[in-house]
Every structure is written in structure tokens, then in C-alpha cells.
mmCIF file with all atom_site columns, C-alpha atoms in Angstrom:
data_model
loop_
_atom_site.group_PDB
_atom_site.id
_atom_site.type_symbol
_atom_site.label_atom_id
_atom_site.label_alt_id
_atom_site.label_comp_id
_atom_site.label_asym_id
_atom_site.label_entity_id
_atom_site.label_seq_id
_atom_site.pdbx_PDB_ins_code
_atom_site.Cartn_x
_atom_site.Cartn_y
_atom_site.Cartn_z
_atom_site.occupancy
_atom_site.B_iso_or_equiv
_atom_site.pdbx_formal_charge
_atom_site.auth_seq_id
_atom_site.auth_comp_id
_atom_site.auth_asym_id
_atom_site.auth_atom_id
_atom_site.pdbx_PDB_model_num
ATOM 1   C CA . MET A 1 1   ? 33.868 36.650 145.066 1.00 0.00 ? 156 MET A CA 1
ATOM 2   C CA . ASP A 1 2   ? 34.626 39.933 143.247 1.00 0.00 ? 157 ASP A CA 1
ATOM 3   C CA . GLU A 1 3   ? 30.911 40.542 142.734 1.00 0.00 ? 158 GLU A CA 1
ATOM 4   C CA . LEU A 1 4   ? 30.442 40.332 146.516 1.00 0.00 ? 159 LEU A CA 1
ATOM 5   C CA . ARG A 1 5   ? 33.413 42.619 147.135 1.00 0.00 ? 160 ARG A CA 1
ATOM 6   C CA . TYR A 1 6   ? 32.558 45.068 144.320 1.00 0.00 ? 161 TYR A CA 1
ATOM 7   C CA . PRO A 1 7   ? 28.831 44.653 143.682 1.00 0.00 ? 162 PRO A CA 1
ATOM 8   C CA . ILE A 1 8   ? 28.712 47.738 141.429 1.00 0.00 ? 163 ILE A CA 1
ATOM 9   C CA . GLY A 1 9   ? 32.232 47.330 140.034 1.00 0.00 ? 164 GLY A CA 1
ATOM 10  C CA . LEU A 1 10  ? 35.182 49.654 140.604 1.00 0.00 ? 165 LEU A CA 1
ATOM 11  C CA . PHE A 1 11  ? 35.028 53.406 140.100 1.00 0.00 ? 166 PHE A CA 1
ATOM 12  C CA . ALA A 1 12  ? 36.512 54.512 136.814 1.00 0.00 ? 167 ALA A CA 1
ATOM 13  C CA . HIS A 1 13  ? 36.166 57.713 134.864 1.00 0.00 ? 168 HIS A CA 1
ATOM 14  C CA . GLU A 1 14  ? 38.353 58.780 131.982 1.00 0.00 ? 169 GLU A CA 1
ATOM 15  C CA . GLY A 1 15  ? 38.297 62.063 130.134 1.00 0.00 ? 170 GLY A CA 1
ATOM 16  C CA . GLU A 1 16  ? 36.502 65.319 130.790 1.00 0.00 ? 171 GLU A CA 1
ATOM 17  C CA . ILE A 1 17  ? 33.951 65.503 133.555 1.00 0.00 ? 172 ILE A CA 1
ATOM 18  C CA . THR A 1 18  ? 30.890 67.349 132.345 1.00 0.00 ? 173 THR A CA 1
ATOM 19  C CA . ARG A 1 19  ? 28.704 69.581 134.499 1.00 0.00 ? 174 ARG A CA 1
ATOM 20  C CA . GLU A 1 20  ? 25.896 67.053 134.006 1.00 0.00 ? 175 GLU A CA 1
ATOM 21  C CA . GLN A 1 21  ? 28.077 64.200 135.276 1.00 0.00 ? 176 GLN A CA 1
ATOM 22  C CA . LEU A 1 22  ? 29.207 66.284 138.222 1.00 0.00 ? 177 LEU A CA 1
ATOM 23  C CA . GLN A 1 23  ? 25.591 67.145 139.092 1.00 0.00 ? 178 GLN A CA 1
ATOM 24  C CA . LYS A 1 24  ? 24.629 63.456 138.990 1.00 0.00 ? 179 LYS A CA 1
ATOM 25  C CA . TRP A 1 25  ? 27.501 62.546 141.295 1.00 0.00 ? 180 TRP A CA 1
ATOM 26  C CA . MET A 1 26  ? 26.611 65.386 143.655 1.00 0.00 ? 181 MET A CA 1
ATOM 27  C CA . ALA A 1 27  ? 23.013 64.130 143.795 1.00 0.00 ? 182 ALA A CA 1
ATOM 28  C CA . ASP A 1 28  ? 24.353 60.683 144.749 1.00 0.00 ? 183 ASP A CA 1
ATOM 29  C CA . ILE A 1 29  ? 26.469 62.196 147.523 1.00 0.00 ? 184 ILE A CA 1
ATOM 30  C CA . GLU A 1 30  ? 23.520 64.231 148.778 1.00 0.00 ? 185 GLU A CA 1
ATOM 31  C CA . SER A 1 31  ? 21.268 61.172 148.947 1.00 0.00 ? 186 SER A CA 1
ATOM 32  C CA . THR A 1 32  ? 23.833 58.793 150.467 1.00 0.00 ? 187 THR A CA 1
ATOM 33  C CA . PRO A 1 33  ? 22.838 59.292 154.132 1.00 0.00 ? 188 PRO A CA 1
ATOM 34  C CA . ALA A 1 34  ? 19.129 58.671 153.470 1.00 0.00 ? 189 ALA A CA 1
ATOM 35  C CA . ARG A 1 35  ? 19.816 55.672 151.249 1.00 0.00 ? 190 ARG A CA 1
ATOM 36  C CA . LEU A 1 36  ? 22.261 54.189 153.776 1.00 0.00 ? 191 LEU A CA 1
ATOM 37  C CA . ARG A 1 37  ? 19.713 54.696 156.559 1.00 0.00 ? 192 ARG A CA 1
ATOM 38  C CA . GLU A 1 38  ? 17.090 52.952 154.415 1.00 0.00 ? 193 GLU A CA 1
ATOM 39  C CA . ALA A 1 39  ? 19.504 50.095 153.648 1.00 0.00 ? 194 ALA A CA 1
ATOM 40  C CA . VAL A 1 40  ? 19.946 49.248 157.348 1.00 0.00 ? 195 VAL A CA 1
ATOM 41  C CA . ALA A 1 41  ? 16.400 50.059 158.483 1.00 0.00 ? 196 ALA A CA 1
ATOM 42  C CA . GLY A 1 42  ? 14.850 47.326 160.582 1.00 0.00 ? 197 GLY A CA 1
ATOM 43  C CA . LEU A 1 43  ? 17.995 45.209 160.880 1.00 0.00 ? 198 LEU A CA 1
ATOM 44  C CA . SER A 1 44  ? 18.648 43.565 164.246 1.00 0.00 ? 199 SER A CA 1
ATOM 45  C CA . ASP A 1 45  ? 21.994 43.772 166.024 1.00 0.00 ? 200 ASP A CA 1
ATOM 46  C CA . GLU A 1 46  ? 22.678 40.204 164.919 1.00 0.00 ? 201 GLU A CA 1
ATOM 47  C CA . GLN A 1 47  ? 22.037 41.148 161.292 1.00 0.00 ? 202 GLN A CA 1
ATOM 48  C CA . LEU A 1 48  ? 24.154 44.310 161.600 1.00 0.00 ? 203 LEU A CA 1
ATOM 49  C CA . ASP A 1 49  ? 26.992 42.154 162.931 1.00 0.00 ? 204 ASP A CA 1
ATOM 50  C CA . THR A 1 50  ? 26.865 39.877 159.862 1.00 0.00 ? 205 THR A CA 1
ATOM 51  C CA . PRO A 1 51  ? 29.703 40.265 157.332 1.00 0.00 ? 206 PRO A CA 1
ATOM 52  C CA . TYR A 1 52  ? 28.537 41.309 153.868 1.00 0.00 ? 207 TYR A CA 1
ATOM 53  C CA . ARG A 1 53  ? 30.890 38.668 152.402 1.00 0.00 ? 208 ARG A CA 1
ATOM 54  C CA . PRO A 1 54  ? 33.182 35.954 153.754 1.00 0.00 ? 209 PRO A CA 1
ATOM 55  C CA . GLY A 1 55  ? 36.162 37.736 155.306 1.00 0.00 ? 210 GLY A CA 1
ATOM 56  C CA . GLY A 1 56  ? 34.482 41.121 154.929 1.00 0.00 ? 211 GLY A CA 1
ATOM 57  C CA . TRP A 1 57  ? 33.338 43.714 157.400 1.00 0.00 ? 212 TRP A CA 1
ATOM 58  C CA . SER A 1 58  ? 30.055 43.464 159.246 1.00 0.00 ? 213 SER A CA 1
ATOM 59  C CA . LEU A 1 59  ? 27.240 45.727 158.103 1.00 0.00 ? 214 LEU A CA 1
ATOM 60  C CA . ARG A 1 60  ? 27.821 47.757 161.289 1.00 0.00 ? 215 ARG A CA 1
ATOM 61  C CA . GLN A 1 61  ? 31.484 48.231 160.358 1.00 0.00 ? 216 GLN A CA 1
ATOM 62  C CA . VAL A 1 62  ? 30.456 49.252 156.833 1.00 0.00 ? 217 VAL A CA 1
ATOM 63  C CA . VAL A 1 63  ? 28.171 52.004 158.160 1.00 0.00 ? 218 VAL A CA 1
ATOM 64  C CA . HIS A 1 64  ? 30.871 53.324 160.496 1.00 0.00 ? 219 HIS A CA 1
ATOM 65  C CA . HIS A 1 65  ? 33.445 53.084 157.690 1.00 0.00 ? 220 HIS A CA 1
ATOM 66  C CA . VAL A 1 66  ? 31.306 55.240 155.395 1.00 0.00 ? 221 VAL A CA 1
ATOM 67  C CA . ALA A 1 67  ? 31.221 57.927 158.088 1.00 0.00 ? 222 ALA A CA 1
ATOM 68  C CA . ASP A 1 68  ? 34.980 57.678 158.702 1.00 0.00 ? 223 ASP A CA 1
ATOM 69  C CA . SER A 1 69  ? 35.790 57.790 155.010 1.00 0.00 ? 224 SER A CA 1
ATOM 70  C CA . HIS A 1 70  ? 33.452 60.642 154.170 1.00 0.00 ? 225 HIS A CA 1
ATOM 71  C CA . ILE A 1 71  ? 34.806 62.740 157.061 1.00 0.00 ? 226 ILE A CA 1
ATOM 72  C CA . ASN A 1 72  ? 38.260 62.285 155.572 1.00 0.00 ? 227 ASN A CA 1
ATOM 73  C CA . SER A 1 73  ? 37.036 63.165 152.087 1.00 0.00 ? 228 SER A CA 1
ATOM 74  C CA . TYR A 1 74  ? 35.253 66.310 153.288 1.00 0.00 ? 229 TYR A CA 1
ATOM 75  C CA . THR A 1 75  ? 38.452 67.411 155.028 1.00 0.00 ? 230 THR A CA 1
ATOM 76  C CA . ARG A 1 76  ? 40.475 66.745 151.881 1.00 0.00 ? 231 ARG A CA 1
ATOM 77  C CA . PHE A 1 77  ? 38.094 68.949 149.880 1.00 0.00 ? 232 PHE A CA 1
ATOM 78  C CA . LYS A 1 78  ? 38.535 71.764 152.395 1.00 0.00 ? 233 LYS A CA 1
ATOM 79  C CA . LEU A 1 79  ? 42.319 71.394 152.266 1.00 0.00 ? 234 LEU A CA 1
ATOM 80  C CA . ALA A 1 80  ? 42.334 71.456 148.455 1.00 0.00 ? 235 ALA A CA 1
ATOM 81  C CA . LEU A 1 81  ? 40.136 74.562 148.417 1.00 0.00 ? 236 LEU A CA 1
ATOM 82  C CA . THR A 1 82  ? 42.282 76.478 150.903 1.00 0.00 ? 237 THR A CA 1
ATOM 83  C CA . GLU A 1 83  ? 45.841 75.321 150.130 1.00 0.00 ? 238 GLU A CA 1
ATOM 84  C CA . GLU A 1 84  ? 47.889 74.831 146.980 1.00 0.00 ? 239 GLU A CA 1
ATOM 85  C CA . GLU A 1 85  ? 48.043 71.125 146.162 1.00 0.00 ? 240 GLU A CA 1
ATOM 86  C CA . PRO A 1 86  ? 48.166 69.945 149.782 1.00 0.00 ? 241 PRO A CA 1
ATOM 87  C CA . THR A 1 87  ? 49.534 66.505 150.482 1.00 0.00 ? 242 THR A CA 1
ATOM 88  C CA . ILE A 1 88  ? 46.930 64.678 152.510 1.00 0.00 ? 243 ILE A CA 1
ATOM 89  C CA . ARG A 1 89  ? 47.570 62.070 155.161 1.00 0.00 ? 244 ARG A CA 1
ATOM 90  C CA . PRO A 1 90  ? 46.211 58.630 154.312 1.00 0.00 ? 245 PRO A CA 1
ATOM 91  C CA . TYR A 1 91  ? 44.764 56.468 157.051 1.00 0.00 ? 246 TYR A CA 1
ATOM 92  C CA . TYR A 1 92  ? 44.476 52.727 157.584 1.00 0.00 ? 247 TYR A CA 1
ATOM 93  C CA . GLU A 1 93  ? 40.764 52.198 157.011 1.00 0.00 ? 248 GLU A CA 1
ATOM 94  C CA . GLU A 1 94  ? 41.040 48.486 157.766 1.00 0.00 ? 249 GLU A CA 1
ATOM 95  C CA . ARG A 1 95  ? 42.546 49.299 161.192 1.00 0.00 ? 250 ARG A CA 1
ATOM 96  C CA . TRP A 1 96  ? 39.882 51.922 161.883 1.00 0.00 ? 251 TRP A CA 1
ATOM 97  C CA . ALA A 1 97  ? 37.226 49.291 161.135 1.00 0.00 ? 252 ALA A CA 1
ATOM 98  C CA . GLU A 1 98  ? 38.724 47.029 163.812 1.00 0.00 ? 253 GLU A CA 1
ATOM 99  C CA . LEU A 1 99  ? 38.467 49.608 166.609 1.00 0.00 ? 254 LEU A CA 1
ATOM 100 C CA . SER A 1 100 ? 35.883 48.709 169.211 1.00 0.00 ? 255 SER A CA 1
ATOM 101 C CA . GLU A 1 101 ? 33.495 51.553 168.382 1.00 0.00 ? 256 GLU A CA 1
ATOM 102 C CA . SER A 1 102 ? 33.454 50.476 164.736 1.00 0.00 ? 257 SER A CA 1
ATOM 103 C CA . LYS A 1 103 ? 32.498 46.974 165.806 1.00 0.00 ? 258 LYS A CA 1
ATOM 104 C CA . SER A 1 104 ? 29.983 47.798 168.525 1.00 0.00 ? 259 SER A CA 1
ATOM 105 C CA . ALA A 1 105 ? 28.626 51.366 168.424 1.00 0.00 ? 260 ALA A CA 1
ATOM 106 C CA . PRO A 1 106 ? 25.021 51.862 167.331 1.00 0.00 ? 261 PRO A CA 1
ATOM 107 C CA . VAL A 1 107 ? 24.832 52.598 163.603 1.00 0.00 ? 262 VAL A CA 1
ATOM 108 C CA . GLU A 1 108 ? 22.551 55.557 164.389 1.00 0.00 ? 263 GLU A CA 1
ATOM 109 C CA . LEU A 1 109 ? 25.616 57.487 165.579 1.00 0.00 ? 264 LEU A CA 1
ATOM 110 C CA . SER A 1 110 ? 27.257 57.289 162.157 1.00 0.00 ? 265 SER A CA 1
ATOM 111 C CA . LEU A 1 111 ? 23.951 57.776 160.331 1.00 0.00 ? 266 LEU A CA 1
ATOM 112 C CA . ALA A 1 112 ? 23.340 61.023 162.248 1.00 0.00 ? 267 ALA A CA 1
ATOM 113 C CA . LEU A 1 113 ? 26.930 62.095 161.640 1.00 0.00 ? 268 LEU A CA 1
ATOM 114 C CA . LEU A 1 114 ? 26.493 61.469 157.905 1.00 0.00 ? 269 LEU A CA 1
ATOM 115 C CA . ASP A 1 115 ? 23.277 63.507 157.824 1.00 0.00 ? 270 ASP A CA 1
ATOM 116 C CA . ALA A 1 116 ? 25.102 66.545 159.221 1.00 0.00 ? 271 ALA A CA 1
ATOM 117 C CA . LEU A 1 117 ? 28.338 65.956 157.325 1.00 0.00 ? 272 LEU A CA 1
ATOM 118 C CA . HIS A 1 118 ? 26.651 65.567 153.945 1.00 0.00 ? 273 HIS A CA 1
ATOM 119 C CA . SER A 1 119 ? 24.537 68.672 154.580 1.00 0.00 ? 274 SER A CA 1
ATOM 120 C CA . ARG A 1 120 ? 27.733 70.662 155.121 1.00 0.00 ? 275 ARG A CA 1
ATOM 121 C CA . TRP A 1 121 ? 29.485 68.952 152.205 1.00 0.00 ? 276 TRP A CA 1
ATOM 122 C CA . MET A 1 122 ? 26.632 69.776 149.839 1.00 0.00 ? 277 MET A CA 1
ATOM 123 C CA . ILE A 1 123 ? 26.639 73.443 150.892 1.00 0.00 ? 278 ILE A CA 1
ATOM 124 C CA . MET A 1 124 ? 30.339 73.509 150.022 1.00 0.00 ? 279 MET A CA 1
ATOM 125 C CA . LEU A 1 125 ? 29.960 71.619 146.729 1.00 0.00 ? 280 LEU A CA 1
ATOM 126 C CA . ASN A 1 126 ? 27.022 73.740 145.581 1.00 0.00 ? 281 ASN A CA 1
ATOM 127 C CA . ALA A 1 127 ? 28.934 76.951 146.355 1.00 0.00 ? 282 ALA A CA 1
ATOM 128 C CA . MET A 1 128 ? 32.045 75.907 144.435 1.00 0.00 ? 283 MET A CA 1
ATOM 129 C CA . GLN A 1 129 ? 32.831 77.687 141.184 1.00 0.00 ? 284 GLN A CA 1
ATOM 130 C CA . HIS A 1 130 ? 33.394 75.450 138.169 1.00 0.00 ? 285 HIS A CA 1
ATOM 131 C CA . GLU A 1 131 ? 37.164 76.123 138.143 1.00 0.00 ? 286 GLU A CA 1
ATOM 132 C CA . GLN A 1 132 ? 37.447 75.106 141.801 1.00 0.00 ? 287 GLN A CA 1
ATOM 133 C CA . PHE A 1 133 ? 36.569 71.526 140.858 1.00 0.00 ? 288 PHE A CA 1
ATOM 134 C CA . ALA A 1 134 ? 39.905 71.402 139.002 1.00 0.00 ? 289 ALA A CA 1
ATOM 135 C CA . ARG A 1 135 ? 41.817 71.997 142.234 1.00 0.00 ? 290 ARG A CA 1
ATOM 136 C CA . VAL A 1 136 ? 43.798 69.034 143.537 1.00 0.00 ? 291 VAL A CA 1
ATOM 137 C CA . PHE A 1 137 ? 45.155 67.400 146.617 1.00 0.00 ? 292 PHE A CA 1
ATOM 138 C CA . VAL A 1 138 ? 48.069 65.002 146.562 1.00 0.00 ? 293 VAL A CA 1
ATOM 139 C CA . HIS A 1 139 ? 47.642 61.491 147.885 1.00 0.00 ? 294 HIS A CA 1
ATOM 140 C CA . PRO A 1 140 ? 51.069 60.024 148.739 1.00 0.00 ? 295 PRO A CA 1
ATOM 141 C CA . GLU A 1 141 ? 50.219 56.723 147.016 1.00 0.00 ? 296 GLU A CA 1
ATOM 142 C CA . SER A 1 142 ? 47.852 57.816 144.226 1.00 0.00 ? 297 SER A CA 1
ATOM 143 C CA . GLY A 1 143 ? 49.303 61.191 143.210 1.00 0.00 ? 298 GLY A CA 1
ATOM 144 C CA . LYS A 1 144 ? 47.274 64.265 142.296 1.00 0.00 ? 299 LYS A CA 1
ATOM 145 C CA . ILE A 1 145 ? 43.509 63.912 142.725 1.00 0.00 ? 300 ILE A CA 1
ATOM 146 C CA . ARG A 1 146 ? 41.189 66.497 141.154 1.00 0.00 ? 301 ARG A CA 1
ATOM 147 C CA . LEU A 1 147 ? 38.157 67.481 143.187 1.00 0.00 ? 302 LEU A CA 1
ATOM 148 C CA . ASP A 1 148 ? 35.715 66.827 140.337 1.00 0.00 ? 303 ASP A CA 1
ATOM 149 C CA . TRP A 1 149 ? 37.058 63.278 139.979 1.00 0.00 ? 304 TRP A CA 1
ATOM 150 C CA . ASN A 1 150 ? 36.872 62.863 143.755 1.00 0.00 ? 305 ASN A CA 1
ATOM 151 C CA . VAL A 1 151 ? 33.192 63.843 143.721 1.00 0.00 ? 306 VAL A CA 1
ATOM 152 C CA . GLY A 1 152 ? 32.669 60.860 141.406 1.00 0.00 ? 307 GLY A CA 1
ATOM 153 C CA . ASN A 1 153 ? 34.814 58.616 143.544 1.00 0.00 ? 308 ASN A CA 1
ATOM 154 C CA . TYR A 1 154 ? 32.784 59.410 146.651 1.00 0.00 ? 309 TYR A CA 1
ATOM 155 C CA . ALA A 1 155 ? 29.460 59.110 144.853 1.00 0.00 ? 310 ALA A CA 1
ATOM 156 C CA . TRP A 1 156 ? 30.679 55.637 143.873 1.00 0.00 ? 311 TRP A CA 1
ATOM 157 C CA . HIS A 1 157 ? 31.939 54.981 147.425 1.00 0.00 ? 312 HIS A CA 1
ATOM 158 C CA . GLY A 1 158 ? 28.535 55.551 148.992 1.00 0.00 ? 313 GLY A CA 1
ATOM 159 C CA . ASN A 1 159 ? 26.779 53.513 146.293 1.00 0.00 ? 314 ASN A CA 1
ATOM 160 C CA . HIS A 1 160 ? 29.374 50.735 146.657 1.00 0.00 ? 315 HIS A CA 1
ATOM 161 C CA . HIS A 1 161 ? 28.820 50.301 150.392 1.00 0.00 ? 316 HIS A CA 1
ATOM 162 C CA . ILE A 1 162 ? 25.057 50.669 150.173 1.00 0.00 ? 317 ILE A CA 1
ATOM 163 C CA . ALA A 1 163 ? 25.159 47.839 147.625 1.00 0.00 ? 318 ALA A CA 1
ATOM 164 C CA . HIS A 1 164 ? 27.130 45.701 150.113 1.00 0.00 ? 319 HIS A CA 1
ATOM 165 C CA . ILE A 1 165 ? 24.229 46.023 152.540 1.00 0.00 ? 320 ILE A CA 1
ATOM 166 C CA . THR A 1 166 ? 21.355 45.702 150.082 1.00 0.00 ? 321 THR A CA 1
ATOM 167 C CA . SER A 1 167 ? 22.888 42.761 148.256 1.00 0.00 ? 322 SER A CA 1
ATOM 168 C CA . LEU A 1 168 ? 23.371 40.877 151.551 1.00 0.00 ? 323 LEU A CA 1
ATOM 169 C CA . ARG A 1 169 ? 19.771 41.675 152.488 1.00 0.00 ? 324 ARG A CA 1
ATOM 170 C CA . ASP A 1 170 ? 18.633 40.330 149.119 1.00 0.00 ? 325 ASP A CA 1
ATOM 171 C CA . ARG A 1 171 ? 20.736 37.170 149.451 1.00 0.00 ? 326 ARG A CA 1
ATOM 172 C CA . ARG A 1 172 ? 19.475 36.521 152.985 1.00 0.00 ? 327 ARG A CA 1
ATOM 173 C CA . GLY A 1 173 ? 15.873 37.558 152.328 1.00 0.00 ? 328 GLY A CA 1
ATOM 174 C CA . TRP A 1 174 ? 15.990 40.263 154.985 1.00 0.00 ? 329 TRP A CA 1
#
């Protein structure tokens, strides 16, 4: 069951984050919208409403969740770049995924949102000075989060949810 829930494993990075690693993660973030769009291309509404695992979200909910989550991450980056160690407000992602628009809205809405959001995010990331990646925000449950580490976390996040979709497609022969 864990391989269905975490098809690429959990995100983990210890130690120094090199410029090369950061660039790789940034490339993953930049390509997430196109790869997510490709992952759901050609799926019917019935397929989009199929959970990626027993007890999991539907593929439609996954797409909308990626948009919700990445909006929050982008905002957290902006807060960390403009305030000193801001404490961010967590949100209940599982409750957001149960809202009617997460369960029924066309995935194209979130795909278009991600195209624009990631374009803005990449402008910001590419303009950041190396020392700015050491800035932090404070998550009430997780503590201080460095921006360079969070780039990796969100590169993983996009890859993680894309793998939910592609692995279900592979299992179902879609």
C-alpha cells in the first residue's frame, strides 16, 4: 500500500544543498505543469474521478490539490523573502480536497492556474540570490523551513502526484 501512496518514496535531503541540486529541483518545478497536463491528457471524466489508490483522492482531486498546494508554497516563498522568519498558516489539505470544486471542477482550470503560477514562481526563483535560499519561514508543526530545502520538497511534491496519476494509468492500461 505504501508504494501506491508514495510511488517515488518520501522526500528527504540531508546536508548541504548544492547549486547543482537546486538547479535540478528548479527544473522539476518548472516542468511540473506540462508533465501534469501530459499525465491527465485524454482521460475521461470517469477516469479522472477514479481514486489513485483505495481510500485515496481521485485523479481530479490530485490535480486540484497540486494547484492548491503550490499556491500556498509560492505565497510562503514570498513571505520568507519579504519578512523575517514569518510563521505561516497551515491549511487542511484533506478538507480542501473534499470541497465541491475539488471534486467536480474541470482539471483544465487548475492546469491553467499552474501554468501561470509556475511561470511567476520560476521568475522569482531565478532572480533569487544564493543567500536568499537560506531564508526561512516557520511552520507551526514542522519548525523552520529553509527555502532551498522547500524547493526540493516542492519538486518532489509535483513528481509525487504526477506519479500517482501515471502509475494508476499504467496499472489500468489507460
